[in-house]
CSV table of C-alpha atoms and ligand atoms in Angstrom, one decimal:
chain,number,residue,atom,x,y,z
G,1,MET,CA,96.8,82.1,83.6
G,2,ILE,CA,96.9,84.1,86.8
G,3,TRP,CA,96.0,87.7,86.1
G,4,ASN,CA,97.2,89.2,89.4
G,5,GLU,CA,100.0,88.0,91.7
G,6,VAL,CA,97.8,88.8,94.6
G,7,GLU,CA,95.9,85.7,93.8
G,8,LYS,CA,98.9,83.7,95.0
G,9,LEU,CA,99.6,85.6,98.2
G,10,PRO,CA,100.5,83.4,101.2
G,11,ARG,CA,97.3,83.3,103.3
G,12,GLU,CA,98.9,85.0,106.3
G,13,GLU,CA,99.7,88.0,104.1
G,14,LEU,CA,96.3,88.0,102.5
G,15,ARG,CA,94.7,88.0,106.0
G,16,LYS,CA,96.8,91.0,106.9
G,17,LEU,CA,95.7,92.9,103.8
G,18,GLN,CA,92.1,91.9,104.5
G,19,LEU,CA,92.3,93.2,108.1
G,20,GLU,CA,93.8,96.5,106.9
G,21,ARG,CA,91.0,96.9,104.4
G,22,LEU,CA,88.2,95.8,106.8
G,23,LYS,CA,89.2,98.5,109.3
G,24,LYS,CA,89.1,101.2,106.6
G,25,LEU,CA,85.8,99.9,105.3
G,26,VAL,CA,84.1,99.9,108.7
G,27,GLU,CA,85.3,103.5,109.3
G,28,TRP,CA,84.1,104.4,105.8
G,29,VAL,CA,80.6,103.2,106.2
G,30,TYR,CA,80.3,104.3,109.8
G,31,ASN,CA,81.1,107.9,108.8
G,32,ARG,CA,79.1,107.9,105.6
G,33,VAL,CA,76.0,105.7,105.8
G,34,PRO,CA,73.5,106.5,108.6
G,35,PHE,CA,72.1,103.0,108.3
G,36,TYR,CA,75.4,101.4,109.2
G,37,ARG,CA,76.2,103.9,111.9
G,38,LYS,CA,72.9,103.0,113.6
G,39,ARG,CA,73.4,99.3,113.2
G,40,LEU,CA,76.9,99.4,114.5
G,41,ASP,CA,75.9,101.7,117.4
G,42,GLU,CA,73.1,99.3,118.3
G,43,ALA,CA,75.6,96.4,118.3
G,44,GLY,CA,78.0,98.5,120.4
G,45,VAL,CA,80.7,98.3,117.8
G,46,LYS,CA,82.9,101.3,116.9
G,47,PRO,CA,85.3,101.3,113.9
G,48,GLU,CA,88.3,101.2,116.3
G,49,ASP,CA,87.0,97.9,117.8
G,50,ILE,CA,87.9,96.0,114.7
G,51,LYS,CA,91.3,94.7,115.7
G,52,SER,CA,91.3,91.2,114.1
G,53,LEU,CA,89.4,89.5,111.2
G,54,GLU,CA,87.4,87.6,113.8
G,55,ASP,CA,86.0,90.9,115.1
G,56,ILE,CA,83.9,90.9,112.0
G,57,GLN,CA,81.6,88.6,113.8
G,58,ARG,CA,80.5,91.4,116.1
G,59,ILE,CA,79.1,93.2,113.1
G,60,PRO,CA,75.4,92.6,112.3
G,61,PHE,CA,74.4,91.0,109.0
G,62,THR,CA,72.9,93.1,106.1
G,63,THR,CA,70.0,91.5,104.3
G,64,LYS,CA,68.0,92.0,101.1
G,65,ASP,CA,65.3,93.6,103.3
G,66,ASP,CA,67.7,96.2,104.4
G,67,LEU,CA,68.4,97.0,100.8
G,68,ARG,CA,64.7,97.2,100.1
G,69,ASP,CA,64.1,99.5,103.0
G,70,ASN,CA,66.7,101.9,101.8
G,71,TYR,CA,65.5,101.9,98.1
G,72,PRO,CA,66.9,103.2,95.9
G,73,PHE,CA,70.1,105.0,97.0
G,74,GLY,CA,69.9,105.0,100.8
G,75,LEU,CA,72.9,102.7,101.3
G,76,PHE,CA,75.2,104.6,98.9
G,77,ALA,CA,78.3,105.8,100.7
G,78,VAL,CA,79.2,108.5,98.2
G,79,ASP,CA,77.4,111.5,96.8
G,80,LEU,CA,75.3,110.6,93.7
G,81,GLU,CA,77.5,112.9,91.6
G,82,ASP,CA,80.4,110.5,92.2
G,83,VAL,CA,78.4,107.5,91.1
G,84,VAL,CA,79.1,106.8,87.4
G,85,ARG,CA,76.9,103.7,87.0
G,86,ILE,CA,73.8,102.2,88.4
G,87,HIS,CA,72.7,98.5,88.0
G,88,ALA,CA,69.7,96.7,89.4
G,89,SER,CA,68.5,93.2,89.7
G,90,SER,CA,64.8,92.4,89.6
G,91,GLY,CA,63.6,90.4,92.4
G,92,THR,CA,60.5,88.2,92.4
G,93,THR,CA,58.5,90.8,94.3
G,94,GLY,CA,58.3,94.5,94.0
G,95,LYS,CA,61.1,96.9,93.6
G,96,PRO,CA,64.5,96.0,92.2
G,97,THR,CA,67.7,95.9,94.2
G,98,VAL,CA,69.7,99.0,93.1
G,99,VAL,CA,73.5,99.2,93.2
G,100,GLY,CA,76.0,102.0,92.3
G,101,TYR,CA,79.6,102.2,91.2
G,102,THR,CA,82.2,105.0,91.4
G,103,LYS,CA,84.8,105.2,88.7
G,104,GLN,CA,87.2,103.3,91.0
G,105,ASP,CA,84.5,100.6,91.6
G,106,ILE,CA,84.2,100.2,87.8
G,107,GLU,CA,88.0,99.8,87.6
G,108,LEU,CA,87.8,97.2,90.4
G,109,TRP,CA,85.1,95.3,88.5
G,110,ALA,CA,87.1,95.2,85.3
G,111,GLU,CA,90.0,93.9,87.3
G,112,VAL,CA,88.1,91.0,89.0
G,113,MET,CA,86.4,90.2,85.7
G,114,ALA,CA,89.8,90.1,83.9
G,115,ARG,CA,90.9,87.6,86.7
G,116,THR,CA,87.7,85.6,86.0
G,117,LEU,CA,88.4,85.3,82.3
G,118,ALA,CA,92.1,84.6,82.8
G,119,ALA,CA,91.2,81.9,85.3
G,120,ALA,CA,88.9,80.4,82.7
G,121,GLY,CA,91.9,80.2,80.4
G,122,ALA,CA,91.2,83.2,78.2
G,123,THR,CA,93.9,85.6,76.9
G,124,LYS,CA,94.1,88.7,74.9
G,125,LYS,CA,94.1,86.6,71.8
G,126,ASP,CA,90.6,85.5,72.4
G,127,ILE,CA,87.4,86.6,70.8
G,128,VAL,CA,84.7,86.8,73.5
G,129,GLN,CA,81.2,86.6,72.3
G,130,ASN,CA,79.3,88.1,75.2
G,131,ALA,CA,75.7,86.8,75.3
G,132,TYR,CA,74.9,87.9,78.8
G,133,GLY,CA,72.2,90.6,78.8
G,134,TYR,CA,73.4,94.2,78.6
G,135,GLY,CA,71.4,96.7,80.6
G,136,LEU,CA,70.5,96.9,84.3
G,137,PHE,CA,71.6,93.2,84.6
G,138,THR,CA,75.3,93.1,85.6
G,139,GLY,CA,76.2,90.2,83.4
G,140,GLY,CA,76.6,92.0,80.1
G,141,LEU,CA,78.7,95.0,81.1
G,142,GLY,CA,80.6,93.1,83.7
G,143,LEU,CA,81.9,90.6,81.2
G,144,HIS,CA,82.4,93.4,78.7
G,145,TYR,CA,84.7,95.5,80.8
G,146,GLY,CA,86.6,92.4,82.0
G,147,ALA,CA,87.2,91.1,78.5
G,148,GLU,CA,88.5,94.6,77.4
G,149,ARG,CA,90.7,94.8,80.4
G,150,LEU,CA,92.1,91.4,79.5
G,151,GLY,CA,92.8,92.8,76.0
G,152,ALA,CA,90.6,90.3,74.3
G,153,THR,CA,88.2,91.2,71.4
G,154,VAL,CA,84.6,91.6,72.6
G,155,ILE,CA,81.5,91.0,70.6
G,156,PRO,CA,78.8,92.7,72.6
G,157,MET,CA,75.9,90.5,71.4
G,158,SER,CA,73.8,90.6,74.6
G,159,GLY,CA,71.2,87.8,75.1
G,160,GLY,CA,68.8,86.7,72.5
G,161,ASN,CA,68.8,86.8,68.7
G,162,THR,CA,70.0,83.3,68.8
G,163,GLN,CA,70.3,82.7,65.0
G,164,LYS,CA,72.6,85.7,64.8
G,165,GLN,CA,74.6,84.4,67.8
G,166,VAL,CA,75.3,81.3,65.7
G,167,MET,CA,76.1,83.2,62.5
G,168,LEU,CA,78.6,85.5,64.3
G,169,MET,CA,80.1,82.7,66.3
G,170,LYS,CA,80.9,81.0,63.0
G,171,ASP,CA,81.8,84.0,60.9
G,172,PHE,CA,83.9,85.9,63.5
G,173,GLY,CA,85.4,82.7,64.9
G,174,SER,CA,84.5,83.4,68.6
G,175,THR,CA,86.7,81.5,70.9
G,176,VAL,CA,85.0,82.3,74.2
G,177,LEU,CA,81.2,82.3,74.8
G,178,ALA,CA,80.0,84.2,77.9
G,179,SER,CA,76.3,83.3,78.7
G,180,THR,CA,74.1,81.5,81.2
G,181,PRO,CA,74.7,77.8,80.9
G,182,SER,CA,71.1,77.2,79.8
G,183,TYR,CA,71.4,79.8,77.0
G,184,SER,CA,74.6,78.1,75.7
G,185,LEU,CA,72.5,75.0,75.1
G,186,ASN,CA,69.9,77.1,73.3
G,187,ILE,CA,72.6,78.4,71.0
G,188,TYR,CA,73.9,74.9,70.5
G,189,GLU,CA,70.5,73.6,69.4
G,190,VAL,CA,69.8,76.5,67.0
G,191,ALA,CA,73.3,75.9,65.5
G,192,LYS,CA,72.5,72.2,65.1
G,193,GLU,CA,69.2,73.0,63.3
G,194,GLN,CA,71.2,75.1,60.9
G,195,GLY,CA,73.6,72.2,60.3
G,196,ILE,CA,76.4,73.8,62.2
G,197,ASP,CA,78.4,71.7,64.7
G,198,ILE,CA,79.8,74.0,67.3
G,199,LYS,CA,82.5,71.4,68.0
G,200,GLU,CA,83.9,72.1,64.6
G,201,LEU,CA,84.1,75.9,65.3
G,202,PRO,CA,87.0,77.7,67.0
G,203,LEU,CA,85.0,78.1,70.2
G,204,ARG,CA,87.1,76.7,73.1
G,205,ILE,CA,85.9,78.2,76.4
G,206,GLY,CA,82.5,78.9,78.0
G,207,VAL,CA,82.2,81.3,81.0
G,208,PHE,CA,78.9,80.3,82.4
G,209,GLY,CA,77.1,81.6,85.5
G,210,ALA,CA,74.2,83.6,86.9
G,211,GLU,CA,72.1,80.5,87.5
G,212,PRO,CA,72.6,77.2,89.3
G,213,TRP,CA,73.8,74.3,87.1
G,214,SER,CA,75.2,70.8,87.8
G,215,GLU,CA,78.4,68.9,87.2
G,216,ASN,CA,76.5,66.7,84.8
G,217,MET,CA,75.3,69.7,82.9
G,218,ARG,CA,78.9,70.8,82.6
G,219,ARG,CA,79.9,67.4,81.2
G,220,ASP,CA,77.0,67.6,78.7
G,221,ILE,CA,77.9,71.1,77.5
G,222,GLU,CA,81.6,70.2,77.2
G,223,GLU,CA,81.0,67.1,75.2
G,224,LYS,CA,78.4,68.7,72.9
G,225,MET,CA,80.5,71.8,72.2
G,226,GLY,CA,84.0,70.6,72.6
G,227,ILE,CA,84.9,73.4,75.1
G,228,ASP,CA,86.0,73.9,78.7
G,229,ALA,CA,82.9,75.0,80.6
G,230,ILE,CA,83.8,77.2,83.5
G,231,ASP,CA,81.6,78.2,86.4
G,232,ILE,CA,81.7,81.9,87.3
G,233,TYR,CA,79.8,83.4,90.2
G,234,GLY,CA,78.7,86.8,91.4
G,235,LEU,CA,75.7,88.9,92.4
G,236,SER,CA,74.7,92.4,91.8
G,237,GLU,CA,74.8,93.5,95.4
G,238,ILE,CA,78.5,92.5,95.8
G,239,ILE,CA,79.7,93.7,92.4
G,240,GLY,CA,78.0,91.6,89.7
G,241,PRO,CA,80.0,88.7,88.1
G,242,GLY,CA,83.6,88.7,89.3
G,243,VAL,CA,83.1,87.5,92.9
G,244,SER,CA,84.6,84.1,92.3
G,245,SER,CA,85.5,81.8,89.4
G,246,GLU,CA,86.7,78.3,88.7
G,247,CYS,CA,90.2,77.8,87.2
G,248,VAL,CA,90.5,75.8,84.1
G,249,GLU,CA,93.3,73.8,85.6
G,250,ALA,CA,91.2,72.2,88.3
G,251,LYS,CA,87.6,73.0,87.7
G,252,GLU,CA,87.1,72.2,91.3
G,253,GLY,CA,85.5,75.0,93.2
G,254,LEU,CA,85.4,78.7,92.6
G,255,HIS,CA,88.3,80.9,93.7
G,256,VAL,CA,87.0,83.8,95.7
G,257,PHE,CA,88.7,87.1,95.0
G,258,GLU,CA,89.4,87.5,98.7
G,259,ASP,CA,91.5,90.6,98.6
G,260,HIS,CA,88.3,92.4,97.6
G,261,PHE,CA,85.5,90.2,99.0
G,262,LEU,CA,85.7,88.8,102.5
G,263,VAL,CA,83.8,85.5,102.6
G,264,GLU,CA,82.1,83.6,105.4
G,265,VAL,CA,79.7,80.7,105.5
G,266,ILE,CA,77.0,80.8,108.2
G,267,ASN,CA,74.3,78.6,109.6
G,268,PRO,CA,71.3,80.3,108.0
G,269,ALA,CA,69.1,79.5,111.0
G,270,THR,CA,71.4,80.7,113.8
G,271,GLY,CA,73.8,83.1,112.1
G,272,GLU,CA,76.7,81.2,113.6
G,273,VAL,CA,79.9,81.2,111.4
G,274,LEU,CA,80.7,77.7,110.2
G,275,PRO,CA,84.1,76.1,109.8
G,276,TYR,CA,85.6,75.3,106.4
G,277,ASN,CA,83.9,72.5,104.5
G,278,GLU,CA,80.6,72.9,106.2
G,279,LYS,CA,77.6,73.8,104.1
G,280,GLY,CA,75.7,76.9,104.8
G,281,GLU,CA,74.8,80.4,103.6
G,282,LEU,CA,77.4,82.5,101.9
G,283,VAL,CA,78.1,85.9,103.4
G,284,PHE,CA,80.2,88.6,101.8
G,285,THR,CA,81.8,91.8,102.9
G,286,THR,CA,83.1,94.1,100.2
G,287,LEU,CA,86.5,95.3,101.3
G,288,THR,CA,87.3,97.9,98.7
G,289,LYS,CA,84.1,99.2,97.1
G,290,GLN,CA,83.3,102.9,97.5
G,291,ALA,CA,79.7,103.6,96.3
G,292,PHE,CA,77.9,100.6,97.6
G,293,PRO,CA,79.9,98.8,100.2
G,294,LEU,CA,78.3,96.0,102.1
G,295,LEU,CA,79.0,94.6,105.5
G,296,ARG,CA,78.3,90.9,106.0
G,297,TYR,CA,75.7,90.6,103.2
G,298,ARG,CA,73.6,87.4,103.4
G,299,THR,CA,73.5,86.1,99.8
G,300,ARG,CA,71.0,83.2,100.5
G,301,ASP,CA,73.3,81.1,98.3
G,302,ILE,CA,74.2,77.7,99.8
G,303,THR,CA,77.8,76.4,99.5
G,304,TRP,CA,80.9,75.6,101.5
G,305,LEU,CA,84.5,76.7,101.5
G,306,ASN,CA,87.6,74.8,100.7
G,307,PRO,CA,90.9,76.4,101.9
G,308,GLU,CA,93.2,73.7,100.3
G,309,PRO,CA,95.8,75.2,98.0
G,310,CYS,CA,94.8,74.6,94.3
G,311,LYS,CA,97.0,73.1,91.7
G,312,CYS,CA,96.6,76.3,89.6
G,313,GLY,CA,98.8,78.1,92.1
G,314,ARG,CA,96.1,80.4,93.6
G,315,THR,CA,96.0,80.5,97.4
G,316,THR,CA,92.5,81.9,97.6
G,317,VAL,CA,89.7,79.8,99.2
G,318,ARG,CA,87.4,78.0,96.8
G,319,MET,CA,83.6,77.9,97.2
G,320,ALA,CA,81.8,74.8,96.0
G,321,ARG,CA,79.5,75.2,93.1
G,322,VAL,CA,76.3,77.0,94.3
G,323,ALA,CA,73.6,74.3,94.2
G,324,GLY,CA,70.8,76.7,95.0
G,325,ARG,CA,69.5,79.5,97.2
G,326,THR,CA,67.7,79.2,100.5
G,327,ASP,CA,64.8,81.0,98.7
G,328,ASP,CA,64.8,78.7,95.6
G,329,MET,CA,64.8,75.6,97.7
G,330,LEU,CA,61.6,73.7,97.4
G,331,ILE,CA,60.2,72.1,100.4
G,332,ILE,CA,58.2,69.1,99.2
G,333,ARG,CA,56.4,67.3,101.9
G,334,GLY,CA,59.0,68.5,104.3
G,335,VAL,CA,62.0,67.5,102.2
G,336,ASN,CA,64.4,70.2,101.0
G,337,VAL,CA,64.9,69.9,97.2
G,338,PHE,CA,67.1,72.0,94.9
G,339,PRO,CA,66.3,71.9,91.2
G,340,SER,CA,70.0,71.3,90.5
G,341,GLN,CA,69.8,68.0,92.4
G,342,ILE,CA,67.1,66.8,90.0
G,343,GLU,CA,69.1,68.1,87.1
G,344,HIS,CA,72.1,66.1,88.1
G,345,ILE,CA,70.1,62.9,88.3
G,346,LEU,CA,68.3,63.2,85.0
G,347,LEU,CA,71.5,64.0,83.1
G,348,GLU,CA,72.8,60.6,84.1
G,349,TYR,CA,70.6,59.1,81.4
G,350,GLU,CA,71.3,58.7,77.7
G,351,GLY,CA,68.7,60.4,75.6
G,352,VAL,CA,67.5,62.8,78.3
G,353,SER,CA,68.0,66.4,77.5
G,354,PRO,CA,69.1,69.2,79.9
G,355,HIS,CA,65.7,70.9,79.4
G,356,TYR,CA,63.4,70.3,82.3
G,357,LEU,CA,60.7,71.9,84.4
G,358,ILE,CA,59.6,71.1,87.9
G,359,VAL,CA,56.0,71.8,88.6
G,360,VAL,CA,54.8,71.7,92.2
G,361,ASP,CA,51.2,71.7,93.2
G,362,ARG,CA,49.2,71.0,96.3
G,363,VAL,CA,46.4,68.6,96.2
G,364,GLY,CA,44.5,68.6,99.4
G,365,ALA,CA,47.2,68.8,102.0
G,366,LEU,CA,49.7,66.9,99.9
G,367,ASP,CA,52.5,68.4,97.8
G,368,ASN,CA,52.8,67.0,94.3
G,369,MET,CA,56.0,67.3,92.3
G,370,GLU,CA,56.1,66.6,88.6
G,371,VAL,CA,59.3,66.7,86.7
G,372,GLN,CA,58.8,67.3,83.0
G,373,ILE,CA,61.8,66.3,81.0
G,374,GLU,CA,62.5,66.5,77.3
G,375,VAL,CA,63.9,63.4,75.7
G,376,THR,CA,65.7,63.2,72.3
G,377,GLU,CA,63.8,62.4,69.1
G,378,ASP,CA,65.2,58.9,69.1
G,379,ILE,CA,64.0,58.1,72.6
G,380,PHE,CA,60.6,59.8,72.0
G,381,SER,CA,59.8,57.6,69.0
G,382,ASP,CA,60.7,54.5,71.0
G,383,GLU,CA,58.0,52.2,72.2
G,384,ILE,CA,55.8,53.4,75.0
G,385,LYS,CA,57.0,50.6,77.2
G,386,LYS,CA,60.6,51.8,77.0
G,387,LEU,CA,59.6,55.4,77.7
G,388,GLU,CA,57.7,54.3,80.7
G,389,TRP,CA,60.6,52.2,81.9
G,390,LEU,CA,62.8,55.3,81.7
G,391,ALA,CA,60.4,57.5,83.5
G,392,ARG,CA,60.0,55.0,86.3
G,393,LYS,CA,63.8,54.6,86.6
G,394,ILE,CA,64.3,58.4,87.0
G,395,GLU,CA,61.5,58.5,89.5
G,396,ASN,CA,63.2,55.8,91.5
G,397,ASP,CA,66.5,57.7,91.4
G,398,ILE,CA,64.8,60.9,92.6
G,399,LYS,CA,63.2,59.0,95.4
G,400,ASP,CA,66.5,57.3,96.4
G,401,LEU,CA,68.8,60.3,96.1
G,402,VAL,CA,66.6,63.2,97.0
G,403,GLY,CA,64.1,61.5,99.2
G,404,VAL,CA,60.8,62.6,97.6
G,405,SER,CA,58.4,60.9,95.3
G,406,ALA,CA,58.0,62.8,92.0
G,407,LYS,CA,56.1,62.0,88.9
G,408,VAL,CA,58.3,62.1,85.9
G,409,LYS,CA,56.8,63.0,82.6
G,410,LEU,CA,58.9,62.6,79.5
G,411,VAL,CA,57.9,65.2,76.9
G,412,GLU,CA,58.7,65.7,73.2
G,413,PRO,CA,61.8,67.6,72.1
G,414,LYS,CA,61.3,71.4,72.0
G,415,THR,CA,58.3,71.6,74.3
G,416,ILE,CA,60.0,73.2,77.2
G,417,GLU,CA,60.6,76.9,76.9
G,418,ARG,CA,64.2,77.9,76.1
G,419,SER,CA,65.9,80.7,78.0
G,420,VAL,CA,68.0,83.6,76.8
G,421,GLY,CA,69.1,84.5,80.3
G,422,LYS,CA,68.4,82.8,83.6
G,423,ALA,CA,66.4,79.6,83.0
G,424,LYS,CA,63.1,79.1,84.8
G,425,ARG,CA,63.2,75.6,86.3
G,426,VAL,CA,60.3,75.7,88.7
G,427,ILE,CA,56.6,76.5,88.6
G,428,ASP,CA,55.3,76.5,92.1
G,429,LYS,CA,51.6,76.6,91.9
G,430,ARG,CA,51.3,76.4,95.7
G,431,LYS,CA,52.3,80.0,96.0
G,432,LEU,CA,50.0,81.4,93.3
L,1,DLL,O1,73.7,86.8,88.1
L,1,DLL,C1,75.7,88.1,88.3
L,1,DLL,C2,76.3,87.2,87.3
L,1,DLL,C3,76.3,87.5,85.9
L,1,DLL,C4,77.1,86.1,87.7
L,1,DLL,C5,76.9,86.7,85.0
L,1,DLL,C6,77.7,85.3,86.8
L,1,DLL,C7,77.6,85.6,85.4
L,1,DLL,P1,72.2,88.6,90.0
L,1,DLL,O2,71.3,88.8,88.8
L,1,DLL,O3,72.2,89.6,91.1
L,1,DLL,O4,73.7,88.6,89.5
L,1,DLL,O5,72.0,87.2,90.6
L,1,DLL,C8,72.8,86.7,91.6
L,1,DLL,O6,72.5,84.4,90.9
L,1,DLL,O7,73.0,85.1,94.3
L,1,DLL,C9,73.1,83.2,92.8
L,1,DLL,O8,71.9,82.8,93.4
L,1,DLL,C10,72.9,83.1,91.3
L,1,DLL,N1,74.2,82.8,90.6
L,1,DLL,C11,75.1,83.6,90.1
L,1,DLL,N2,76.1,82.9,89.6
L,1,DLL,C12,75.9,81.6,89.9
L,1,DLL,C13,76.5,80.4,89.6
L,1,DLL,C14,74.3,87.8,88.6
L,1,DLL,N3,77.7,80.3,89.0
L,1,DLL,C15,72.4,85.3,92.0
L,1,DLL,N4,76.0,79.2,90.1
L,1,DLL,C16,73.3,84.7,93.0
L,1,DLL,C17,74.8,79.3,90.8
L,1,DLL,C18,74.6,81.5,90.5
L,1,DLL,N5,74.1,80.4,91.0
């Protein structure tokens, strides 16, 4: 279902709306945030210079470092008394990234999250089991407000407590599961151990995001649980979840809610804006946010944009599934490797589970990559020869398709740690 008619706006009209909003936004931040005023002055851009959408290219990028330098509230564009909510995402180093919302921003968030759930095929009749973490992380409350706006029934489970997740899923008859894709598999396994087959339950949709996952992982989840697994995307800085979402009709790229988030893809090395269909770094400008607006924020996420109209009727551009981030990308002996590429390869095999861990180390001057992969009980109790054959075969595929040599180690079921939120796929000992 399409939640808001604006998702079907002819592109010309959408662009008009975007330009109007962009002009207001630049004026808003220029007058309210010293950081932006300085940046724009340095670039020689005044708010009245924004006359077309292309003029956005005159505006400098904003980066994670800018957010850090202005920690915690330096980039807020309203008085703290008008901020009704704070969220934060923990980075790998140091202080978290802090974001704020006015009342109107929270309304906007509920709106784009209702769109997300509607695009996934959910309606007010659904029971949404929300297993994204509640708290500073945006997943829990984002899904919560969106599901309420949709009129669905929310079960605010948060992440963890997996046995209880299974019990309530069964007893309450949850029809939608909202969680990271990796956590959904954790729930599936715990259900199985209890003799419960999720396929037999009323569950029909999964809204999965917050971490990279592959097309093969989708297939695996859909087959195991008998649901439509929908990819949803967002980041705290922009709003949280609710930046883009797949539609259940096509499941082919994530519709960006472009009337609120202006999207560009750039060459990460040069900053040059790339044409549609070319892969690069995703950049967003928030067109309507009040408390924490961002101009041309570099997400570090890698994807490309597809402007073709979609069979669902939405006219918004679709971004390809985010395969990884510039800063999660492993460089192994000079070759760029995303964990999701490895995931895609190993899930081609029968008997290989979606639980894996990539361990990178440096021996002398040489990088070593080991991929630990859980196999099913059946495979694990097979003859050693067969296991070795499988390991070698996966190694060959990695070499052929990714271009690096890796050592594949097949491990017993349940040896790789399960996640309740974002899964940890890589241990890079080189940095330790
Ligand atoms: O993860 C917001 C979110 C919550 C999205 C729930 C979807 C569902 P952060 O913690 O700030 O916010 O992390 C944002 O996670 O820049 C991507 O690298 C990654 N990410 C989010 N969704 C996807 C996805 C939330 N569908 C960072 N596929 C982003 C791949 C994703 N990566």
